[in-house]
Amino acid sequence: MIRKDVIVKRPEGTKIYRQRNCEYVYHVTGSEYKKDKQYVVEKRVCIGKMVDDENMNPRVMKIKDNYISYILLFLAGVLAGIICRLSDFFPYESLWSLSSIATMFGFWIASVGLITCFSSSNRGAFINSFLYMFGMTLSFYGLKSILGLYIERFSSESHFQTNLFLLYSALSVVCGIGSYILYYWNNGKLIGSIFCALPASGMLAEAVACLLMLLNHRMLLAQTLFDFVFAVIFLFLLYKKANYKTIYFATMGVVTILVFLVVYQPFLF
């Protein structure tokens, strides 16, 4: 169903196809060569419908709600929460420190950043990020209570931790709002270039902090690799969106330093 109240600018790289006097917007996900017919067929996904007003410049489109993607993101969040909960079986004070993944900001930054990148509107970015984070919170604390009934190391946590669940549910809303705001990196303006630099900046700041922990205490190798990898991914993924390249790199440098000094350095020394 196409909602009549969600109108956005048509994303770059999409294509328009006319069907029965209507113009539908498609995102091309790939192509396939048909040997028998000797031509290439595009693999397309309909993301909306153009507004019937050719005098509008730029022309805009109505977003097509994809409830299946909402459900899948929620389930992906549930799965992520289960994996993060089970990672507690690994020791923290070890070289890899696998149990630290979900407790660090990098995991949250990477999740919200990627979800925002692949969303098609501010509203969609908010819903997608919120559902993913809420699903993760629900399964994380739900499984924590279940494990407390059967495993001694979790026995002190057999009751459902309502306060923490409500806190992180509220943070899920905050993540959704953050994703909504970050989506403005698509507007092509100066503020958009600043927003483009934020995910990589957060990842780099934490990566440096984890690297220092790795060198000094032989811990957090997994988190260090995770942060550096996603910093590089965001660096190249959002570089193309930033029209003001100098502002993009300047913001990245300043924010990385500030976040490291304010958030991470106090816990290192």
PDB file of C-alpha atoms in Angstrom:
ATOM      1  CA  MET A   1       0.000   0.000   0.000  1.00  0.00           C
ATOM      2  CA  ILE A   2       1.350   3.466  -0.894  1.00  0.00           C
ATOM      3  CA  ARG A   3       0.750   5.978   1.867  1.00  0.00           C
ATOM      4  CA  LYS A   4      -0.539   9.374   0.718  1.00  0.00           C
ATOM      5  CA  ASP A   5       1.100  11.324   3.537  1.00  0.00           C
ATOM      6  CA  VAL A   6       4.758  10.380   2.955  1.00  0.00           C
ATOM      7  CA  ILE A   7       6.217  12.443   0.095  1.00  0.00           C
ATOM      8  CA  VAL A   8       9.960  12.678  -0.582  1.00  0.00           C
ATOM      9  CA  LYS A   9      12.374  13.615  -3.342  1.00  0.00           C
ATOM     10  CA  ARG A  10      13.065  10.745  -5.721  1.00  0.00           C
ATOM     11  CA  PRO A  11      16.415   9.145  -4.754  1.00  0.00           C
ATOM     12  CA  GLU A  12      19.287   9.391  -7.204  1.00  0.00           C
ATOM     13  CA  GLY A  13      19.951   6.286  -9.262  1.00  0.00           C
ATOM     14  CA  THR A  14      16.328   5.141  -9.324  1.00  0.00           C
ATOM     15  CA  LYS A  15      14.303   4.662 -12.493  1.00  0.00           C
ATOM     16  CA  ILE A  16      10.761   5.565 -13.487  1.00  0.00           C
ATOM     17  CA  TYR A  17       8.452   3.197 -15.373  1.00  0.00           C
ATOM     18  CA  ARG A  18       5.031   4.192 -16.633  1.00  0.00           C
ATOM     19  CA  GLN A  19       2.196   1.716 -16.152  1.00  0.00           C
ATOM     20  CA  ARG A  20      -1.481   2.517 -16.742  1.00  0.00           C
ATOM     21  CA  ASN A  21      -0.948   6.293 -16.718  1.00  0.00           C
ATOM     22  CA  CYS A  22       1.030   6.077 -13.451  1.00  0.00           C
ATOM     23  CA  GLU A  23       4.754   6.526 -12.945  1.00  0.00           C
ATOM     24  CA  TYR A  24       6.322   4.056 -10.530  1.00  0.00           C
ATOM     25  CA  VAL A  25       9.793   4.469  -9.053  1.00  0.00           C
ATOM     26  CA  TYR A  26      12.063   1.429  -9.045  1.00  0.00           C
ATOM     27  CA  HIS A  27      15.403   0.712  -7.438  1.00  0.00           C
ATOM     28  CA  VAL A  28      17.538  -1.524  -9.680  1.00  0.00           C
ATOM     29  CA  THR A  29      19.146  -4.251  -7.555  1.00  0.00           C
ATOM     30  CA  GLY A  30      20.908  -6.116 -10.354  1.00  0.00           C
ATOM     31  CA  SER A  31      20.544  -7.593 -13.824  1.00  0.00           C
ATOM     32  CA  GLU A  32      20.321 -10.988 -15.483  1.00  0.00           C
ATOM     33  CA  TYR A  33      21.230 -11.961 -19.040  1.00  0.00           C
ATOM     34  CA  LYS A  34      18.632 -14.124 -20.810  1.00  0.00           C
ATOM     35  CA  LYS A  35      20.554 -16.355 -23.174  1.00  0.00           C
ATOM     36  CA  ASP A  36      17.492 -17.635 -24.995  1.00  0.00           C
ATOM     37  CA  LYS A  37      16.207 -14.131 -25.761  1.00  0.00           C
ATOM     38  CA  GLN A  38      19.648 -12.490 -25.876  1.00  0.00           C
ATOM     39  CA  TYR A  39      18.946  -9.424 -23.774  1.00  0.00           C
ATOM     40  CA  VAL A  40      19.503  -8.206 -20.240  1.00  0.00           C
ATOM     41  CA  VAL A  41      16.642  -8.090 -17.719  1.00  0.00           C
ATOM     42  CA  GLU A  42      16.900  -5.708 -14.777  1.00  0.00           C
ATOM     43  CA  LYS A  43      16.005  -6.889 -11.297  1.00  0.00           C
ATOM     44  CA  ARG A  44      13.859  -4.112  -9.839  1.00  0.00           C
ATOM     45  CA  VAL A  45      12.129  -3.284  -6.576  1.00  0.00           C
ATOM     46  CA  CYS A  46       9.269  -0.790  -6.530  1.00  0.00           C
ATOM     47  CA  ILE A  47       9.831   1.834  -3.824  1.00  0.00           C
ATOM     48  CA  GLY A  48       7.076   4.329  -4.600  1.00  0.00           C
ATOM     49  CA  LYS A  49       4.972   6.304  -7.047  1.00  0.00           C
ATOM     50  CA  MET A  50       5.617   9.718  -8.601  1.00  0.00           C
ATOM     51  CA  VAL A  51       3.281  12.569  -7.646  1.00  0.00           C
ATOM     52  CA  ASP A  52       1.080  13.589 -10.595  1.00  0.00           C
ATOM     53  CA  ASP A  53       2.279  17.170 -10.836  1.00  0.00           C
ATOM     54  CA  GLU A  54       4.837  17.722 -13.574  1.00  0.00           C
ATOM     55  CA  ASN A  55       5.144  21.421 -12.624  1.00  0.00           C
ATOM     56  CA  MET A  56       6.893  20.529  -9.381  1.00  0.00           C
ATOM     57  CA  ASN A  57      10.659  20.972  -9.584  1.00  0.00           C
ATOM     58  CA  PRO A  58      12.154  18.739  -8.414  1.00  0.00           C
ATOM     59  CA  ARG A  59       9.376  16.233  -8.785  1.00  0.00           C
ATOM     60  CA  VAL A  60       8.603  14.159  -5.736  1.00  0.00           C
ATOM     61  CA  MET A  61       7.331  10.660  -5.012  1.00  0.00           C
ATOM     62  CA  LYS A  62       5.117   8.866  -2.527  1.00  0.00           C
ATOM     63  CA  ILE A  63       6.852   6.240  -0.436  1.00  0.00           C
ATOM     64  CA  LYS A  64       5.707   2.648  -0.684  1.00  0.00           C
ATOM     65  CA  ASP A  65       5.534   1.072   2.736  1.00  0.00           C
ATOM     66  CA  ASN A  66       7.265  -2.295   2.866  1.00  0.00           C
ATOM     67  CA  TYR A  67       5.918  -3.972   5.969  1.00  0.00           C
ATOM     68  CA  ILE A  68       7.845  -7.146   5.193  1.00  0.00           C
ATOM     69  CA  SER A  69      11.136  -5.254   5.520  1.00  0.00           C
ATOM     70  CA  TYR A  70       9.962  -3.853   8.875  1.00  0.00           C
ATOM     71  CA  ILE A  71       9.245  -7.365  10.137  1.00  0.00           C
ATOM     72  CA  LEU A  72      12.567  -8.679   8.841  1.00  0.00           C
ATOM     73  CA  LEU A  73      14.490  -5.866  10.525  1.00  0.00           C
ATOM     74  CA  PHE A  74      12.717  -6.528  13.811  1.00  0.00           C
ATOM     75  CA  LEU A  75      13.579 -10.234  13.543  1.00  0.00           C
ATOM     76  CA  ALA A  76      17.171  -9.339  12.635  1.00  0.00           C
ATOM     77  CA  GLY A  77      17.291  -7.271  15.808  1.00  0.00           C
ATOM     78  CA  VAL A  78      15.940 -10.209  17.814  1.00  0.00           C
ATOM     79  CA  LEU A  79      18.647 -12.448  16.345  1.00  0.00           C
ATOM     80  CA  ALA A  80      21.345  -9.846  17.075  1.00  0.00           C
ATOM     81  CA  GLY A  81      20.151  -9.626  20.682  1.00  0.00           C
ATOM     82  CA  ILE A  82      20.348 -13.389  21.082  1.00  0.00           C
ATOM     83  CA  ILE A  83      23.872 -13.495  19.635  1.00  0.00           C
ATOM     84  CA  CYS A  84      24.989 -10.639  21.872  1.00  0.00           C
ATOM     85  CA  ARG A  85      23.511 -12.349  24.919  1.00  0.00           C
ATOM     86  CA  LEU A  86      25.213 -15.654  24.103  1.00  0.00           C
ATOM     87  CA  SER A  87      28.528 -13.837  23.634  1.00  0.00           C
ATOM     88  CA  ASP A  88      28.574 -13.441  27.424  1.00  0.00           C
ATOM     89  CA  PHE A  89      29.733 -17.053  27.589  1.00  0.00           C
ATOM     90  CA  PHE A  90      33.095 -15.848  26.271  1.00  0.00           C
ATOM     91  CA  PRO A  91      35.514 -14.261  28.750  1.00  0.00           C
ATOM     92  CA  TYR A  92      35.846 -10.481  28.665  1.00  0.00           C
ATOM     93  CA  GLU A  93      39.417 -10.286  29.934  1.00  0.00           C
ATOM     94  CA  SER A  94      40.941 -12.084  26.981  1.00  0.00           C
ATOM     95  CA  LEU A  95      42.627 -11.150  23.694  1.00  0.00           C
ATOM     96  CA  TRP A  96      39.394 -11.213  21.649  1.00  0.00           C
ATOM     97  CA  SER A  97      36.986 -10.015  24.394  1.00  0.00           C
ATOM     98  CA  LEU A  98      34.009 -11.226  22.351  1.00  0.00           C
ATOM     99  CA  SER A  99      31.586 -10.473  25.162  1.00  0.00           C
ATOM    100  CA  SER A 100      32.277  -6.739  24.728  1.00  0.00           C
ATOM    101  CA  ILE A 101      30.770  -6.358  21.234  1.00  0.00           C
ATOM    102  CA  ALA A 102      27.243  -5.332  22.257  1.00  0.00           C
ATOM    103  CA  THR A 103      28.360  -3.211  25.199  1.00  0.00           C
ATOM    104  CA  MET A 104      30.422  -0.805  23.081  1.00  0.00           C
ATOM    105  CA  PHE A 105      29.033   2.178  21.201  1.00  0.00           C
ATOM    106  CA  GLY A 106      30.550   0.980  17.930  1.00  0.00           C
ATOM    107  CA  PHE A 107      27.991  -1.786  17.495  1.00  0.00           C
ATOM    108  CA  TRP A 108      25.131   0.691  17.889  1.00  0.00           C
ATOM    109  CA  ILE A 109      26.744   3.260  15.578  1.00  0.00           C
ATOM    110  CA  ALA A 110      27.376   0.639  12.893  1.00  0.00           C
ATOM    111  CA  SER A 111      23.816  -0.689  13.111  1.00  0.00           C
ATOM    112  CA  VAL A 112      22.110   2.714  12.932  1.00  0.00           C
ATOM    113  CA  GLY A 113      24.484   3.943  10.227  1.00  0.00           C
ATOM    114  CA  LEU A 114      23.923   0.977   7.927  1.00  0.00           C
ATOM    115  CA  ILE A 115      20.157   0.994   8.451  1.00  0.00           C
ATOM    116  CA  THR A 116      20.039   4.711   7.621  1.00  0.00           C
ATOM    117  CA  CYS A 117      22.127   4.171   4.475  1.00  0.00           C
ATOM    118  CA  PHE A 118      19.660   1.634   3.113  1.00  0.00           C
ATOM    119  CA  SER A 119      16.464   3.418   4.143  1.00  0.00           C
ATOM    120  CA  SER A 120      14.400   5.327   1.572  1.00  0.00           C
ATOM    121  CA  SER A 121      13.082   8.195   3.735  1.00  0.00           C
ATOM    122  CA  ASN A 122      13.491   9.893   7.114  1.00  0.00           C
ATOM    123  CA  ARG A 123      10.376   8.153   8.370  1.00  0.00           C
ATOM    124  CA  GLY A 124      11.585   4.785   7.110  1.00  0.00           C
ATOM    125  CA  ALA A 125      14.990   5.327   8.746  1.00  0.00           C
ATOM    126  CA  PHE A 126      13.309   6.041  12.087  1.00  0.00           C
ATOM    127  CA  ILE A 127      11.057   2.977  11.943  1.00  0.00           C
ATOM    128  CA  ASN A 128      13.818   0.668  10.699  1.00  0.00           C
ATOM    129  CA  SER A 129      16.331   1.685  13.375  1.00  0.00           C
ATOM    130  CA  PHE A 130      13.785   1.633  16.172  1.00  0.00           C
ATOM    131  CA  LEU A 131      12.437  -1.822  15.272  1.00  0.00           C
ATOM    132  CA  TYR A 132      15.929  -3.296  14.962  1.00  0.00           C
ATOM    133  CA  MET A 133      17.116  -1.864  18.277  1.00  0.00           C
ATOM    134  CA  PHE A 134      13.904  -2.693  20.115  1.00  0.00           C
ATOM    135  CA  GLY A 135      13.982  -6.275  18.818  1.00  0.00           C
ATOM    136  CA  MET A 136      17.561  -6.557  20.012  1.00  0.00           C
ATOM    137  CA  THR A 137      16.678  -5.153  23.448  1.00  0.00           C
ATOM    138  CA  LEU A 138      13.682  -7.459  23.817  1.00  0.00           C
ATOM    139  CA  SER A 139      15.575 -10.650  23.021  1.00  0.00           C
ATOM    140  CA  PHE A 140      18.691  -9.600  24.948  1.00  0.00           C
ATOM    141  CA  TYR A 141      16.890  -9.115  28.263  1.00  0.00           C
ATOM    142  CA  GLY A 142      14.330 -11.852  27.645  1.00  0.00           C
ATOM    143  CA  LEU A 143      17.028 -14.457  27.037  1.00  0.00           C
ATOM    144  CA  LYS A 144      18.956 -13.116  30.005  1.00  0.00           C
ATOM    145  CA  SER A 145      16.041 -13.972  32.300  1.00  0.00           C
ATOM    146  CA  ILE A 146      15.584 -17.417  30.738  1.00  0.00           C
ATOM    147  CA  LEU A 147      19.268 -18.288  31.133  1.00  0.00           C
ATOM    148  CA  GLY A 148      19.088 -17.201  34.771  1.00  0.00           C
ATOM    149  CA  LEU A 149      16.595 -19.998  35.464  1.00  0.00           C
ATOM    150  CA  TYR A 150      18.925 -22.770  34.289  1.00  0.00           C
ATOM    151  CA  ILE A 151      22.524 -21.553  34.366  1.00  0.00           C
ATOM    152  CA  GLU A 152      24.253 -20.700  37.614  1.00  0.00           C
ATOM    153  CA  ARG A 153      26.357 -17.846  36.263  1.00  0.00           C
ATOM    154  CA  PHE A 154      23.130 -16.031  35.319  1.00  0.00           C
ATOM    155  CA  SER A 155      21.159 -17.111  38.416  1.00  0.00           C
ATOM    156  CA  SER A 156      21.271 -13.639  39.957  1.00  0.00           C
ATOM    157  CA  GLU A 157      19.511 -12.326  36.850  1.00  0.00           C
ATOM    158  CA  SER A 158      16.612 -14.807  36.655  1.00  0.00           C
ATOM    159  CA  HIS A 159      14.092 -12.012  37.104  1.00  0.00           C
ATOM    160  CA  PHE A 160      13.277  -9.779  34.166  1.00  0.00           C
ATOM    161  CA  GLN A 161      15.282  -6.556  34.464  1.00  0.00           C
ATOM    162  CA  THR A 162      12.425  -4.166  33.785  1.00  0.00           C
ATOM    163  CA  ASN A 163      14.364  -0.986  34.547  1.00  0.00           C
ATOM    164  CA  LEU A 164      17.167  -1.790  32.102  1.00  0.00           C
ATOM    165  CA  PHE A 165      14.680  -3.010  29.520  1.00  0.00           C
ATOM    166  CA  LEU A 166      12.762   0.284  29.690  1.00  0.00           C
ATOM    167  CA  LEU A 167      15.997   2.268  29.577  1.00  0.00           C
ATOM    168  CA  TYR A 168      17.264   0.546  26.443  1.00  0.00           C
ATOM    169  CA  SER A 169      13.804   0.638  24.868  1.00  0.00           C
ATOM    170  CA  ALA A 170      13.950   4.417  25.299  1.00  0.00           C
ATOM    171  CA  LEU A 171      17.421   4.376  23.752  1.00  0.00           C
ATOM    172  CA  SER A 172      15.912   2.497  20.810  1.00  0.00           C
ATOM    173  CA  VAL A 173      13.661   5.495  20.250  1.00  0.00           C
ATOM    174  CA  VAL A 174      16.720   7.761  20.504  1.00  0.00           C
ATOM    175  CA  CYS A 175      18.470   5.629  17.863  1.00  0.00           C
ATOM    176  CA  GLY A 176      15.410   5.993  15.641  1.00  0.00           C
ATOM    177  CA  ILE A 177      15.478   9.770  16.044  1.00  0.00           C
ATOM    178  CA  GLY A 178      19.202   9.780  15.299  1.00  0.00           C
ATOM    179  CA  SER A 179      18.589   7.758  12.150  1.00  0.00           C
ATOM    180  CA  TYR A 180      15.802  10.164  11.118  1.00  0.00           C
ATOM    181  CA  ILE A 181      18.187  13.118  11.477  1.00  0.00           C
ATOM    182  CA  LEU A 182      21.130  11.385   9.790  1.00  0.00           C
ATOM    183  CA  TYR A 183      18.998  10.687   6.718  1.00  0.00           C
ATOM    184  CA  TYR A 184      19.322  14.389   5.902  1.00  0.00           C
ATOM    185  CA  TRP A 185      22.794  13.544   4.611  1.00  0.00           C
ATOM    186  CA  ASN A 186      20.927  12.968   1.341  1.00  0.00           C
ATOM    187  CA  ASN A 187      19.950  16.628   0.943  1.00  0.00           C
ATOM    188  CA  GLY A 188      23.190  17.595  -0.817  1.00  0.00           C
ATOM    189  CA  LYS A 189      23.703  20.632   1.434  1.00  0.00           C
ATOM    190  CA  LEU A 190      26.554  21.510   3.762  1.00  0.00           C
ATOM    191  CA  ILE A 191      24.780  20.054   6.791  1.00  0.00           C
ATOM    192  CA  GLY A 192      24.384  16.828   4.828  1.00  0.00           C
ATOM    193  CA  SER A 193      28.154  16.572   4.387  1.00  0.00           C
ATOM    194  CA  ILE A 194      28.580  17.049   8.144  1.00  0.00           C
ATOM    195  CA  PHE A 195      26.103  14.257   8.868  1.00  0.00           C
ATOM    196  CA  CYS A 196      27.927  12.007   6.396  1.00  0.00           C
ATOM    197  CA  ALA A 197      31.092  12.256   8.491  1.00  0.00           C
ATOM    198  CA  LEU A 198      29.515  11.302  11.822  1.00  0.00           C
ATOM    199  CA  PRO A 199      29.303   7.461  11.601  1.00  0.00           C
ATOM    200  CA  ALA A 200      32.934   7.058  10.515  1.00  0.00           C
ATOM    201  CA  SER A 201      33.999   9.562  13.193  1.00  0.00           C
ATOM    202  CA  GLY A 202      32.316   7.584  15.963  1.00  0.00           C
ATOM    203  CA  MET A 203      33.809   4.324  14.741  1.00  0.00           C
ATOM    204  CA  LEU A 204      37.309   5.801  14.444  1.00  0.00           C
ATOM    205  CA  ALA A 205      37.190   7.316  17.945  1.00  0.00           C
ATOM    206  CA  GLU A 206      36.266   3.969  19.479  1.00  0.00           C
ATOM    207  CA  ALA A 207      38.750   2.122  17.259  1.00  0.00           C
ATOM    208  CA  VAL A 208      41.626   4.240  18.588  1.00  0.00           C
ATOM    209  CA  ALA A 209      40.497   3.655  22.191  1.00  0.00           C
ATOM    210  CA  CYS A 210      40.227  -0.100  21.633  1.00  0.00           C
ATOM    211  CA  LEU A 211      43.619  -0.152  19.914  1.00  0.00           C
ATOM    212  CA  LEU A 212      45.205   1.443  22.986  1.00  0.00           C
ATOM    213  CA  MET A 213      43.539  -1.184  25.182  1.00  0.00           C
ATOM    214  CA  LEU A 214      44.822  -3.883  22.845  1.00  0.00           C
ATOM    215  CA  LEU A 215      48.397  -2.594  22.966  1.00  0.00           C
ATOM    216  CA  ASN A 216      48.463  -1.981  26.715  1.00  0.00           C
ATOM    217  CA  HIS A 217      46.311  -4.824  28.053  1.00  0.00           C
ATOM    218  CA  ARG A 218      46.028  -7.348  25.176  1.00  0.00           C
ATOM    219  CA  MET A 219      42.231  -7.045  25.113  1.00  0.00           C
ATOM    220  CA  LEU A 220      39.438  -6.009  22.681  1.00  0.00           C
ATOM    221  CA  LEU A 221      40.999  -7.341  19.463  1.00  0.00           C
ATOM    222  CA  ALA A 222      37.570  -8.236  18.021  1.00  0.00           C
ATOM    223  CA  GLN A 223      36.132  -4.800  18.793  1.00  0.00           C
ATOM    224  CA  THR A 224      39.225  -3.065  17.384  1.00  0.00           C
ATOM    225  CA  LEU A 225      38.913  -4.910  14.075  1.00  0.00           C
ATOM    226  CA  PHE A 226      35.142  -4.365  14.008  1.00  0.00           C
ATOM    227  CA  ASP A 227      35.492  -0.606  14.544  1.00  0.00           C
ATOM    228  CA  PHE A 228      38.240  -0.092  11.983  1.00  0.00           C
ATOM    229  CA  VAL A 229      36.438  -2.153   9.334  1.00  0.00           C
ATOM    230  CA  PHE A 230      33.180  -0.241   9.714  1.00  0.00           C
ATOM    231  CA  ALA A 231      35.017   3.080   9.865  1.00  0.00           C
ATOM    232  CA  VAL A 232      36.461   2.309   6.422  1.00  0.00           C
ATOM    233  CA  ILE A 233      33.068   1.131   5.152  1.00  0.00           C
ATOM    234  CA  PHE A 234      31.348   4.351   6.235  1.00  0.00           C
ATOM    235  CA  LEU A 235      34.258   6.447   4.977  1.00  0.00           C
ATOM    236  CA  PHE A 236      33.826   5.217   1.406  1.00  0.00           C
ATOM    237  CA  LEU A 237      30.067   4.599   1.537  1.00  0.00           C
ATOM    238  CA  LEU A 238      29.215   8.167   2.561  1.00  0.00           C
ATOM    239  CA  TYR A 239      32.045   9.949   0.743  1.00  0.00           C
ATOM    240  CA  LYS A 240      29.972   9.863  -2.438  1.00  0.00           C
ATOM    241  CA  LYS A 241      26.997  11.487  -0.712  1.00  0.00           C
ATOM    242  CA  ALA A 242      29.013  14.424   0.640  1.00  0.00           C
ATOM    243  CA  ASN A 243      29.073  17.313  -1.832  1.00  0.00           C
ATOM    244  CA  TYR A 244      31.394  19.359   0.387  1.00  0.00           C
ATOM    245  CA  LYS A 245      34.434  17.087   0.598  1.00  0.00           C
ATOM    246  CA  THR A 246      36.582  19.477   2.650  1.00  0.00           C
ATOM    247  CA  ILE A 247      33.827  19.901   5.231  1.00  0.00           C
ATOM    248  CA  TYR A 248      33.352  16.123   5.226  1.00  0.00           C
ATOM    249  CA  PHE A 249      36.974  15.363   6.143  1.00  0.00           C
ATOM    250  CA  ALA A 250      37.317  18.332   8.497  1.00  0.00           C
ATOM    251  CA  THR A 251      34.224  17.237  10.417  1.00  0.00           C
ATOM    252  CA  MET A 252      35.498  13.685  10.581  1.00  0.00           C
ATOM    253  CA  GLY A 253      38.800  14.799  12.074  1.00  0.00           C
ATOM    254  CA  VAL A 254      37.317  17.195  14.627  1.00  0.00           C
ATOM    255  CA  VAL A 255      34.510  14.877  15.754  1.00  0.00           C
ATOM    256  CA  THR A 256      36.848  11.880  16.021  1.00  0.00           C
ATOM    257  CA  ILE A 257      39.192  13.797  18.323  1.00  0.00           C
ATOM    258  CA  LEU A 258      36.378  15.269  20.434  1.00  0.00           C
ATOM    259  CA  VAL A 259      34.582  11.952  20.882  1.00  0.00           C
ATOM    260  CA  PHE A 260      37.823  10.194  21.818  1.00  0.00           C
ATOM    261  CA  LEU A 261      38.782  12.851  24.381  1.00  0.00           C
ATOM    262  CA  VAL A 262      35.326  13.224  25.939  1.00  0.00           C
ATOM    263  CA  VAL A 263      33.918   9.687  25.775  1.00  0.00           C
ATOM    264  CA  TYR A 264      36.826   7.239  25.751  1.00  0.00           C
ATOM    265  CA  GLN A 265      39.998   8.792  27.160  1.00  0.00           C
ATOM    266  CA  PRO A 266      38.661   9.095  30.763  1.00  0.00           C
ATOM    267  CA  PHE A 267      38.328   5.293  30.892  1.00  0.00           C
ATOM    268  CA  LEU A 268      41.791   4.559  29.511  1.00  0.00           C
ATOM    269  CA  PHE A 269      44.022   6.119  32.142  1.00  0.00           C
TER     270      PHE A 269
END
